[in-house]
Coordinates of C-alpha atoms in Angstrom, one line a residue:
Chain I
X1 CA 146.9 315.9 329.6
X2 CA 148.5 318.8 331.4
X3 CA 149.9 319.0 334.9
X4 CA 147.0 321.2 336.0
X5 CA 144.5 318.7 334.6
X6 CA 146.2 316.0 336.7
X7 CA 146.1 318.1 339.8
X8 CA 142.5 318.8 339.1
X9 CA 141.8 315.1 338.8
X10 CA 143.5 314.4 342.1
X11 CA 141.4 317.0 343.7
X12 CA 138.2 315.6 342.2
X13 CA 139.0 312.1 343.4
X14 CA 139.9 313.3 346.9
X15 CA 136.7 315.3 347.0
X16 CA 134.7 312.2 346.1
X17 CA 136.4 310.1 348.8
X18 CA 136.1 312.7 351.4
X19 CA 132.6 313.7 350.4
X20 CA 133.5 317.3 349.9
X21 CA 132.1 319.4 347.1
X22 CA 135.5 320.6 345.9
X23 CA 139.1 320.3 347.1
X24 CA 141.6 322.9 345.8
X25 CA 145.1 321.6 345.6
X26 CA 148.3 323.6 345.1
X27 CA 151.7 322.2 344.1
X28 CA 152.9 322.3 347.7
X29 CA 149.8 320.8 349.2
X30 CA 150.6 317.8 351.4
X31 CA 148.3 315.2 352.9
X32 CA 148.4 316.8 356.3
X33 CA 146.8 320.0 354.8
X34 CA 143.7 318.1 353.8
X35 CA 141.4 316.9 356.5
X36 CA 140.7 313.2 356.2
X37 CA 143.6 312.5 353.8
X38 CA 144.9 309.6 355.8
X39 CA 146.6 306.3 354.8
X40 CA 143.3 304.7 353.8
X41 CA 142.3 307.7 351.7
X42 CA 145.8 307.7 350.1
X43 CA 145.5 304.1 349.2
X44 CA 142.1 304.7 347.6
X45 CA 143.5 307.7 345.7
X46 CA 146.4 305.7 344.4
X47 CA 144.1 302.9 343.2
X48 CA 141.7 305.3 341.6
X49 CA 144.6 307.2 339.8
X50 CA 146.0 303.9 338.6
X51 CA 142.6 302.9 337.2
X52 CA 141.9 306.3 335.6
X53 CA 145.2 306.7 333.9
X54 CA 146.0 303.0 333.3
X55 CA 149.2 303.1 335.2
X56 CA 150.7 301.3 338.2
X57 CA 152.9 302.6 341.0
X58 CA 155.7 300.5 342.5
X59 CA 155.6 300.2 346.3
X60 CA 158.4 302.7 346.8
X61 CA 156.7 305.2 344.5
X62 CA 153.5 305.3 346.6
X63 CA 154.8 307.2 349.6
X64 CA 157.6 309.0 347.7
X65 CA 155.8 312.2 346.4
X66 CA 156.3 314.9 349.0
X67 CA 153.4 317.0 347.8
X68 CA 150.7 317.2 345.2
X69 CA 153.0 318.8 342.7
X70 CA 155.4 315.8 342.9
X71 CA 152.5 313.4 342.7
X72 CA 151.3 315.1 339.5
X73 CA 154.8 314.9 338.1
X74 CA 155.0 311.2 338.9
X75 CA 151.6 310.5 337.2
X76 CA 152.6 312.5 334.2
X77 CA 155.9 310.6 333.9
X78 CA 154.2 307.2 334.2
X79 CA 151.7 308.2 331.6
X80 CA 154.4 309.2 329.3
X81 CA 156.2 305.8 329.8
X82 CA 153.1 303.9 328.7
Chain H
X1 CA 104.9 303.5 350.1
X2 CA 106.0 306.9 348.7
X3 CA 109.1 306.6 346.7
X4 CA 109.2 310.3 346.1
X5 CA 109.5 311.1 349.8
X6 CA 112.2 313.6 350.8
X7 CA 114.9 311.5 352.4
X8 CA 115.7 314.3 354.7
X9 CA 112.9 313.0 356.9
X10 CA 115.2 310.2 357.8
X11 CA 117.5 312.8 359.3
X12 CA 114.9 315.0 360.7
X13 CA 115.3 316.2 364.2
X14 CA 113.1 314.5 366.8
X15 CA 113.3 317.3 369.4
X16 CA 111.9 315.0 372.1
X17 CA 114.8 312.6 372.0
X18 CA 117.7 314.0 370.0
X19 CA 120.5 316.3 371.2
X20 CA 121.3 319.0 368.8
X21 CA 125.0 319.2 367.9
X22 CA 125.1 322.9 368.6
X23 CA 123.7 323.8 365.2
X24 CA 126.3 321.7 363.4
X25 CA 125.5 319.1 360.8
X26 CA 125.3 316.1 363.1
X27 CA 122.1 315.2 365.1
X28 CA 122.7 312.6 367.8
X29 CA 119.8 310.2 368.1
X30 CA 121.1 307.2 370.2
X31 CA 124.0 306.3 372.4
X32 CA 125.3 303.1 373.9
X33 CA 128.4 301.1 374.9
X34 CA 129.0 297.7 373.4
X35 CA 129.7 295.2 376.2
X36 CA 131.5 291.9 376.4
X37 CA 128.1 290.2 376.3
X38 CA 127.2 292.1 373.1
X39 CA 130.4 290.8 371.6
X40 CA 129.6 287.2 372.3
X41 CA 126.0 287.6 371.1
X42 CA 127.2 289.0 367.8
X43 CA 129.9 286.4 367.4
X44 CA 127.2 283.7 367.8
X45 CA 124.9 285.4 365.3
X46 CA 127.5 286.1 362.7
X47 CA 129.9 283.3 363.3
X48 CA 132.7 285.9 363.6
X49 CA 134.6 284.7 366.7
X50 CA 137.9 286.4 365.7
X51 CA 139.8 286.8 368.9
X52 CA 140.4 290.5 368.2
X53 CA 136.7 290.9 369.2
X54 CA 136.6 288.5 372.1
X55 CA 140.1 288.0 373.7
X56 CA 141.6 291.0 375.5
X57 CA 145.1 289.6 375.5
X58 CA 145.0 289.1 371.7
X59 CA 143.2 292.4 371.1
X60 CA 146.0 294.3 372.9
X61 CA 148.4 293.3 370.2
X62 CA 146.2 294.6 367.3
X63 CA 145.8 298.2 366.1
X64 CA 142.6 298.5 368.1
X65 CA 144.5 298.0 371.3
X66 CA 141.5 296.5 373.0
X67 CA 138.5 294.2 372.1
X68 CA 137.2 295.7 368.9
X69 CA 133.4 295.9 368.3
X70 CA 132.5 294.1 365.1
X71 CA 132.1 296.8 362.6
X72 CA 129.0 295.2 361.1
X73 CA 127.5 295.1 364.5
X74 CA 127.7 298.9 364.6
X75 CA 126.0 298.9 361.2
X76 CA 123.1 296.7 362.4
X77 CA 122.7 298.9 365.5
X78 CA 122.5 301.9 363.2
X79 CA 119.9 300.3 360.9
X80 CA 117.9 298.8 363.8
X81 CA 117.7 302.3 365.3
X82 CA 116.5 303.8 362.0
X83 CA 114.0 301.0 361.4
X84 CA 112.1 302.3 364.5
X85 CA 111.1 305.3 362.3
X86 CA 108.1 304.3 360.3
X87 CA 109.0 303.3 356.7
X88 CA 112.5 304.7 357.1
X89 CA 114.0 301.7 355.3
X90 CA 111.1 300.8 353.1
X91 CA 112.7 301.7 349.8
X92 CA 116.3 301.3 350.8
X93 CA 118.2 300.4 347.6
X94 CA 121.8 300.3 348.7
X95 CA 124.2 301.1 351.5
X96 CA 127.8 302.1 351.6
X97 CA 129.7 301.6 354.7
X98 CA 133.1 302.8 355.8
X99 CA 134.9 301.6 359.0
X100 CA 137.3 304.5 359.7
X101 CA 138.3 303.8 363.3
X102 CA 137.7 301.0 365.8
X103 CA 135.0 301.1 368.4
X104 CA 136.1 299.1 371.4
X105 CA 134.2 297.4 374.2
X106 CA 133.1 299.8 376.9
X107 CA 133.6 302.9 374.8
X108 CA 130.7 305.4 374.7
X109 CA 129.5 305.7 371.1
X110 CA 126.8 307.8 369.6
X111 CA 124.6 307.5 366.6
X112 CA 124.5 310.8 364.6
X113 CA 122.5 311.6 361.5
X114 CA 123.9 314.0 359.0
X115 CA 122.3 316.1 356.4
X116 CA 121.1 314.1 353.5
X117 CA 122.1 315.1 350.0
X118 CA 121.4 313.7 346.5
X119 CA 118.6 311.6 347.9
X120 CA 120.8 309.7 350.3
X121 CA 121.1 309.7 354.1
X122 CA 124.3 309.5 356.1
X123 CA 124.5 308.1 359.6
X124 CA 127.7 307.9 361.7
X125 CA 128.7 306.1 364.8
X126 CA 130.9 308.6 366.6
X127 CA 132.9 308.8 369.8
X128 CA 134.3 312.1 371.1
X129 CA 133.5 313.7 367.7
X130 CA 135.5 311.1 365.8
X131 CA 133.6 309.1 363.1
X132 CA 134.1 305.3 363.7
X133 CA 131.6 303.9 361.2
X134 CA 129.7 305.8 358.5
X135 CA 126.7 304.4 356.7
X136 CA 125.3 306.1 353.6
X137 CA 121.8 304.9 352.6
X138 CA 120.6 305.2 349.1
X139 CA 116.9 304.9 348.2
X140 CA 114.9 304.2 345.2
X141 CA 114.5 301.3 342.7
X142 CA 116.2 298.1 343.7
X143 CA 118.4 296.2 341.3
X144 CA 116.3 293.6 339.6
X145 CA 118.9 291.5 338.0
X146 CA 121.3 289.5 340.0
X147 CA 124.9 289.1 338.8
X148 CA 125.4 285.7 337.2
X149 CA 127.2 283.2 339.4
X150 CA 130.9 282.8 338.7
X151 CA 130.5 279.0 338.5
X152 CA 129.9 276.4 341.1
X153 CA 131.2 277.7 344.4
X154 CA 132.3 275.2 347.0
X155 CA 130.1 275.2 350.1
X156 CA 132.0 276.6 353.0
X157 CA 130.5 276.0 356.4
X158 CA 131.4 278.7 359.0
X159 CA 134.8 277.7 360.4
X160 CA 135.0 277.3 364.2
X161 CA 138.3 279.3 364.4
X162 CA 139.5 282.0 362.0
X163 CA 141.3 280.7 358.9
X164 CA 144.8 282.2 358.2
X165 CA 145.3 281.9 354.5
X166 CA 148.5 283.0 352.9
X167 CA 148.1 286.2 351.1
X168 CA 149.0 284.7 347.8
X169 CA 146.3 282.1 348.1
X170 CA 143.6 284.7 348.6
X171 CA 143.5 285.5 344.9
X172 CA 141.8 282.3 344.0
X173 CA 139.2 282.3 346.8
X174 CA 135.6 281.4 345.6
X175 CA 133.1 279.7 347.9
X176 CA 129.5 279.6 349.1
X177 CA 129.6 280.8 352.7
X178 CA 127.0 279.3 354.9
X179 CA 125.5 281.2 357.8
X180 CA 126.1 280.4 361.4
X181 CA 122.8 281.1 363.1
X182 CA 119.1 280.5 362.2
X183 CA 116.9 283.3 361.0
X184 CA 115.0 283.3 364.2
X185 CA 118.0 284.6 366.0
X186 CA 118.1 287.7 363.9
X187 CA 114.3 288.2 364.3
X188 CA 115.1 288.2 368.0
X189 CA 118.3 290.3 368.0
X190 CA 117.2 292.9 365.4
X191 CA 113.4 292.7 365.3
X192 CA 112.7 296.1 363.7
X193 CA 115.4 295.7 361.1
X194 CA 114.4 292.1 360.3
X195 CA 110.8 293.3 359.8
X196 CA 111.9 296.1 357.5
X197 CA 114.5 294.3 355.4
X198 CA 113.8 290.6 356.1
X199 CA 115.9 288.5 358.5
X200 CA 117.7 286.9 355.5
X201 CA 119.3 290.2 354.6
X202 CA 120.1 291.0 358.2
X203 CA 121.8 287.7 358.5
X204 CA 123.6 288.3 355.2
X205 CA 125.0 291.6 356.5
X206 CA 126.2 289.8 359.6
X207 CA 127.8 287.1 357.4
X208 CA 130.0 289.8 355.9
X209 CA 131.7 290.1 359.3
X210 CA 132.6 286.5 359.2
X211 CA 133.7 286.6 355.6
X212 CA 136.4 289.0 356.6
X213 CA 137.1 288.0 360.1
X214 CA 136.9 284.2 359.8
X215 CA 137.6 283.4 356.2
X216 CA 139.4 285.9 354.1
X217 CA 141.7 287.6 355.2
X218 CA 140.6 285.8 358.4
X219 CA 142.7 285.8 361.5
X220 CA 144.7 288.9 360.7
X221 CA 142.0 291.0 359.1
X222 CA 140.7 294.6 359.3
X223 CA 137.3 295.2 357.7
X224 CA 137.7 298.5 355.8
X225 CA 134.5 299.1 353.9
X226 CA 131.7 297.6 351.9
X227 CA 128.8 298.4 349.6
X228 CA 125.6 296.4 349.3
X229 CA 122.7 296.6 347.0
X230 CA 119.3 295.2 348.0
X231 CA 118.2 292.3 345.7
X232 CA 115.3 289.8 345.6
X233 CA 115.8 287.1 348.2
X234 CA 116.5 283.6 347.0
X235 CA 114.8 281.6 349.7
X236 CA 116.3 278.3 348.4
X237 CA 119.8 278.8 349.5
X238 CA 120.9 280.5 352.7
X239 CA 124.3 282.2 352.7
X240 CA 126.1 283.9 349.9
X241 CA 128.5 283.3 347.1
X242 CA 131.8 285.1 347.8
X243 CA 134.9 285.5 345.6
X244 CA 138.1 287.5 345.4
X245 CA 138.1 290.4 343.0
X246 CA 141.6 291.6 343.6
X247 CA 144.6 291.3 345.9
X248 CA 147.1 294.2 346.3
X249 CA 150.2 293.2 348.1
X250 CA 151.4 296.8 348.2
X251 CA 148.6 297.8 350.5
X252 CA 147.9 294.3 351.9
X253 CA 144.3 294.8 350.6
X254 CA 141.8 292.2 349.5
X255 CA 138.7 293.2 347.5
X256 CA 135.9 290.6 347.4
X257 CA 132.5 290.3 345.8
X258 CA 129.4 288.8 347.4
X259 CA 125.9 287.8 346.3
X260 CA 123.1 286.0 348.0
X261 CA 120.3 286.2 350.5
X262 CA 119.0 289.4 349.0
X263 CA 122.3 291.3 348.9
X264 CA 125.1 291.8 346.5
X265 CA 128.1 294.0 346.6
X266 CA 131.8 294.4 347.4
X267 CA 133.9 294.2 350.5
X268 CA 137.4 295.7 351.0
X269 CA 139.5 294.3 353.8
X270 CA 143.1 294.7 354.9
X271 CA 145.5 291.9 355.9
X272 CA 147.2 293.3 359.0
X273 CA 150.5 292.1 360.3
X274 CA 150.5 289.2 362.7
X275 CA 151.7 290.1 366.2
X276 CA 155.3 291.4 365.8
X277 CA 157.8 289.2 367.6
X278 CA 161.6 289.3 367.6
X279 CA 162.8 285.9 366.6
X280 CA 165.2 284.4 369.1
X281 CA 166.7 282.2 366.4
X282 CA 167.6 285.3 364.4
X283 CA 168.8 287.2 367.5
X284 CA 171.1 284.4 368.5
X285 CA 173.0 284.7 365.1
X286 CA 173.5 288.5 365.6
X287 CA 174.9 288.6 369.1
X288 CA 178.2 287.4 370.5
X289 CA 177.2 285.1 373.5
X290 CA 179.3 287.1 375.9
X291 CA 179.0 290.7 374.7
X292 CA 176.4 291.6 377.3
X293 CA 177.7 289.4 380.1
X294 CA 177.6 291.0 383.5
X295 CA 174.5 293.0 382.8
X296 CA 171.5 292.6 385.0
X297 CA 168.8 294.5 383.2
X298 CA 165.4 295.6 384.4
X299 CA 163.3 295.9 381.2
X300 CA 160.1 297.8 382.0
X301 CA 157.6 296.9 379.4
X302 CA 159.5 293.9 378.3
X303 CA 156.6 291.6 377.3
X304 CA 156.4 293.0 373.7
X305 CA 157.9 295.3 371.2
X306 CA 161.2 297.1 371.9
X307 CA 161.3 295.7 375.4
X308 CA 161.0 292.1 374.3
X309 CA 163.7 292.6 371.7
X310 CA 166.0 294.2 374.3
X311 CA 165.5 291.4 376.8
X312 CA 166.2 288.8 374.2
X313 CA 169.3 290.6 373.0
X314 CA 170.7 291.0 376.5
X315 CA 170.2 287.4 377.5
X316 CA 171.4 286.1 374.1
X317 CA 174.5 288.2 374.7
X318 CA 175.3 286.6 378.1
X319 CA 173.3 289.0 380.4
X320 CA 170.3 288.5 382.6
X321 CA 167.0 290.3 382.4
X322 CA 164.0 290.9 384.6
X323 CA 161.1 291.9 382.4
X324 CA 158.0 293.7 383.7
X325 CA 154.5 293.6 382.3
X326 CA 151.2 295.4 383.2
X327 CA 148.8 293.0 381.5
X328 CA 150.8 290.8 379.1
X329 CA 151.5 288.0 381.6
X330 CA 151.2 285.3 378.9
X331 CA 153.6 287.1 376.6
X332 CA 156.1 287.8 379.4
X333 CA 156.1 284.3 380.7
X334 CA 156.5 283.0 377.2
X335 CA 159.6 285.1 376.6
X336 CA 161.1 283.9 379.9
X337 CA 160.4 280.3 379.1
X338 CA 162.0 280.6 375.7
X339 CA 165.1 282.4 377.0
X340 CA 165.6 280.1 380.0
X341 CA 165.1 277.0 377.9
X342 CA 167.8 278.1 375.5
X343 CA 170.3 279.9 377.7
X344 CA 169.8 278.4 381.1
X345 CA 167.5 278.7 384.1
X346 CA 167.3 282.0 385.8
X347 CA 168.5 284.1 382.9
X348 CA 165.1 285.8 382.6
X349 CA 162.3 286.3 385.0
X350 CA 159.1 288.3 384.8
X351 CA 157.2 290.4 387.2
X352 CA 154.0 292.4 387.1
X353 CA 154.6 296.1 387.5
X354 CA 152.0 298.7 386.9
X355 CA 153.8 302.0 386.2
X356 CA 152.3 304.8 388.1
X357 CA 152.0 302.7 391.3
X358 CA 154.6 303.1 394.0
X359 CA 157.7 301.2 392.7
X360 CA 159.5 300.5 395.9
X361 CA 157.6 297.4 396.8
X362 CA 158.0 295.9 393.3
X363 CA 161.7 296.8 393.2
X364 CA 162.3 295.1 396.6
X365 CA 161.2 291.8 395.1
X366 CA 162.7 292.3 391.7
X367 CA 166.1 290.7 392.3
X368 CA 168.4 293.7 391.7
X369 CA 170.7 295.6 391.9
X370 CA 170.2 296.3 388.3
X371 CA 173.2 297.5 386.3
X372 CA 170.9 298.6 383.4
X373 CA 167.4 299.9 383.2
X374 CA 165.4 300.0 380.0
X375 CA 162.2 301.9 380.2
X376 CA 159.7 300.9 377.5
X377 CA 156.5 301.5 379.4
X378 CA 154.1 303.2 377.1
X379 CA 150.3 303.9 376.8
X380 CA 148.8 303.6 373.3
X381 CA 150.7 306.0 371.2
X382 CA 148.6 306.3 368.0
X383 CA 145.2 307.6 369.0
X384 CA 142.5 308.7 366.6
X385 CA 142.1 312.4 367.1
X386 CA 140.0 315.3 365.8
X387 CA 142.0 318.1 367.3
X388 CA 145.7 319.1 367.2
X389 CA 146.1 318.7 370.9
X390 CA 144.3 316.7 373.6
X391 CA 145.0 317.6 377.2
X392 CA 143.7 314.2 378.4
X393 CA 146.2 312.4 376.0
X394 CA 149.0 314.7 377.3
X395 CA 148.2 313.8 380.8
X396 CA 148.1 310.1 380.0
X397 CA 151.5 310.3 378.2
X398 CA 153.1 312.4 381.0
X399 CA 151.8 309.9 383.6
X400 CA 154.0 307.2 382.0
X401 CA 156.8 309.0 380.3
X402 CA 157.5 311.5 383.0
X403 CA 155.9 310.8 386.4
X404 CA 156.2 307.1 386.5
X405 CA 159.8 307.2 385.0
X406 CA 160.9 309.7 387.7
X407 CA 159.3 307.6 390.5
X408 CA 161.1 304.5 389.3
X409 CA 164.5 306.1 389.0
X410 CA 164.2 307.9 392.3
X411 CA 163.2 304.6 394.0
X412 CA 166.1 302.6 392.8
X413 CA 168.8 301.9 395.3
X414 CA 171.9 303.8 394.1
X415 CA 174.5 301.9 392.1
X416 CA 177.5 303.7 390.6
X417 CA 177.9 303.1 386.9
X418 CA 174.2 302.2 386.4
X419 CA 173.0 302.9 382.8
X420 CA 169.5 303.9 381.9
X421 CA 167.8 303.8 378.5
X422 CA 164.9 306.3 378.1
X423 CA 163.7 305.8 374.5
X424 CA 162.7 309.2 373.2
X425 CA 161.3 309.7 369.7
X426 CA 162.0 311.5 366.4
X427 CA 158.5 312.8 366.9
X428 CA 160.1 315.5 369.2
X429 CA 161.8 317.0 366.1
X430 CA 159.5 315.9 363.2
X431 CA 156.2 316.5 365.0
X432 CA 153.9 314.3 362.9
X433 CA 150.3 315.6 362.7
X434 CA 148.1 314.9 365.7
X435 CA 151.0 313.7 367.8
X436 CA 151.6 317.0 369.6
X437 CA 150.8 315.6 373.1
X438 CA 153.1 312.6 372.6
X439 CA 156.0 314.8 371.3
X440 CA 155.5 317.2 374.2
X441 CA 155.6 314.4 376.8
X442 CA 158.7 312.9 375.3
X443 CA 160.4 316.3 375.2
X444 CA 159.5 316.7 378.9
X445 CA 161.0 313.2 379.5
X446 CA 164.3 314.3 377.9
X447 CA 164.6 317.3 380.2
X448 CA 163.8 315.1 383.2
X449 CA 166.6 312.7 382.1
X450 CA 169.1 315.5 381.9
X451 CA 168.2 316.7 385.4
X452 CA 168.1 313.2 386.9
X453 CA 171.6 312.5 385.6
X454 CA 172.9 315.8 387.1
X455 CA 171.4 315.0 390.4
X456 CA 172.2 311.3 390.9
X457 CA 176.0 310.6 391.0
X458 CA 177.2 307.8 388.9
X459 CA 174.0 307.5 386.8
X460 CA 174.1 307.7 383.0
X461 CA 170.9 308.2 381.1
X462 CA 170.7 307.9 377.4
X463 CA 167.6 309.2 375.7
X464 CA 167.9 308.3 372.0
X465 CA 165.4 309.7 369.6
X466 CA 164.3 306.5 368.0
X467 CA 162.7 306.3 364.6
X468 CA 159.3 304.7 364.0
X469 CA 159.9 301.0 364.8
X470 CA 157.8 298.1 363.7
X471 CA 155.9 296.9 366.7
X472 CA 152.3 295.9 367.3
X473 CA 151.4 299.5 367.9
X474 CA 153.0 300.7 364.7
X475 CA 152.2 297.8 362.4
X476 CA 149.4 299.6 360.6
X477 CA 147.9 298.9 357.2
X478 CA 148.4 300.1 354.6
X479 CA 152.0 299.6 355.8
X480 CA 154.2 302.6 356.7
X481 CA 158.0 302.2 356.6
X482 CA 159.4 301.4 360.0
X483 CA 162.7 300.3 361.4
X484 CA 163.4 296.9 362.9
X485 CA 163.4 296.7 366.7
X486 CA 166.2 294.2 366.9
X487 CA 168.5 296.2 364.6
X488 CA 167.8 299.5 366.5
X489 CA 168.2 298.1 370.0
X490 CA 171.3 296.0 369.2
X491 CA 173.0 299.2 368.0
X492 CA 172.0 300.9 371.2
X493 CA 173.1 298.1 373.4
X494 CA 176.5 298.0 371.8
X495 CA 176.8 301.8 372.0
X496 CA 176.2 301.5 375.8
X497 CA 179.1 299.1 376.0
X498 CA 181.5 301.1 373.8
X499 CA 180.8 304.6 375.0
X500 CA 181.0 305.9 378.6
X501 CA 179.8 309.5 378.2
X502 CA 181.1 312.2 380.6
X503 CA 179.0 313.1 383.7
X504 CA 176.0 315.2 382.9
X505 CA 175.8 314.2 379.2
X506 CA 172.6 313.0 377.7
X507 CA 172.7 311.2 374.4
X508 CA 169.7 312.0 372.3
X509 CA 170.9 311.8 368.8
X510 CA 168.4 310.2 366.5
X511 CA 168.6 306.5 366.4
X512 CA 171.6 306.1 368.7

């Protein structure tokens, strides 16, 4: 699974939660850039990512990623640790 | 019954009654306010008498800031409105509901239909363009096989007051929740919907409100979302089986399953923080009993949050405090009772003071001269918004943070050496999204502080840019990191004692 695939998956999940057809995400995309990506949406995204990849974030990891790129890296690292 | 019917008919524009949303995707079809009577009616129907819906004093201390309309009530209003359209719900198979923002008593809300896609229809309860509740209806074949029961659930009659289970115990929750009101009450309250879906299902939907608001998480709950599939109705047993699917302490989230009375599905709820209080027992261990001796403090907005923490610190440290409140008389008197009981009569008193009104009369009876002023008056800070900037929000913030503050300081009898605390915010620098009006008003307040200090001899004003602090206003779920009010204000109070800044100097370093 590549980094781009992870970013694509994040975008797919967000699009589903926000009822959009497609959400394009760049490495430097932050939550404020995406309409509707609030704390509840972020919670649902975290839970969906955990279920999809079979990983679990610690509490301090949930808010830590400063952008989509950092989130994708975190997911990749946690998958590699499995 | 035509199962192949285009669902867009549900969202079709009735030009005789609907207001077009300027060509946009929403079509408004109904509007109302929910009143206090509506709240009590729904509480009786559903059994959900959680005080956040019924008690204004309690509701002030919740994220809603006022009596919150039961989310499920907005759903039933939505469905009742749709049920007026012939056969609109005849082959309803499932619904998906999200509660995005609170509707509060007295707020104007509108029902808006959105374009259907994938054979579904979406209806939103909106206010000022902001979606509060969204209901997605799915049509087609209904599920024919009920999920098998998870055992023999314990019958649970509707509690008279909300339960307050510990978060850890929610994992094992499994019960048969019994309804609060007879079916006839739903035939009467929601006649069209009851005819379309059956009063059993309408009552079952209402029961979801009680599941969350009265049972689990109960007292400190926020209903987040639910999905429900339409099933065959089991006439033999009113109510529904309910069970916990998962508990996530990171997000303070509980997920529950339910089945019965013609519905089955899942509920997601958040376990919000109880009202945030600064423990006097803890404060008394942190403060030297004489370090604030000699202070006579006027704490504006002292009935809760930062103000309450400040008042307790000052009195615990040997000073005296007069705390003001606008509406929180119970909280203010409770703080005074606790402080006077522990530290001696007369150490703390409370007075009603509505910022914005002329302060001279209130100050005349306040018992000064005050050596220290702490200005924590604030309107609701976090406001759901659809736009970057709201002029009405800016006006509301300025009224309190600028105009009322100025009027108070200008009305005070002069006292050389008086110290004033004007809590500014890191939002002035960091500018969180949709807090532009707030940041602007605080920045304006900082400028006002500088000029007041220059113009009033002997007056020192400190305007620290405080970080996000855990208070009732900021205690959101899922939780966001926030500083402790006692820790932040103790540091400030000690800095007031230790540092006498030169004339004309305003301290506004972050967190000081």
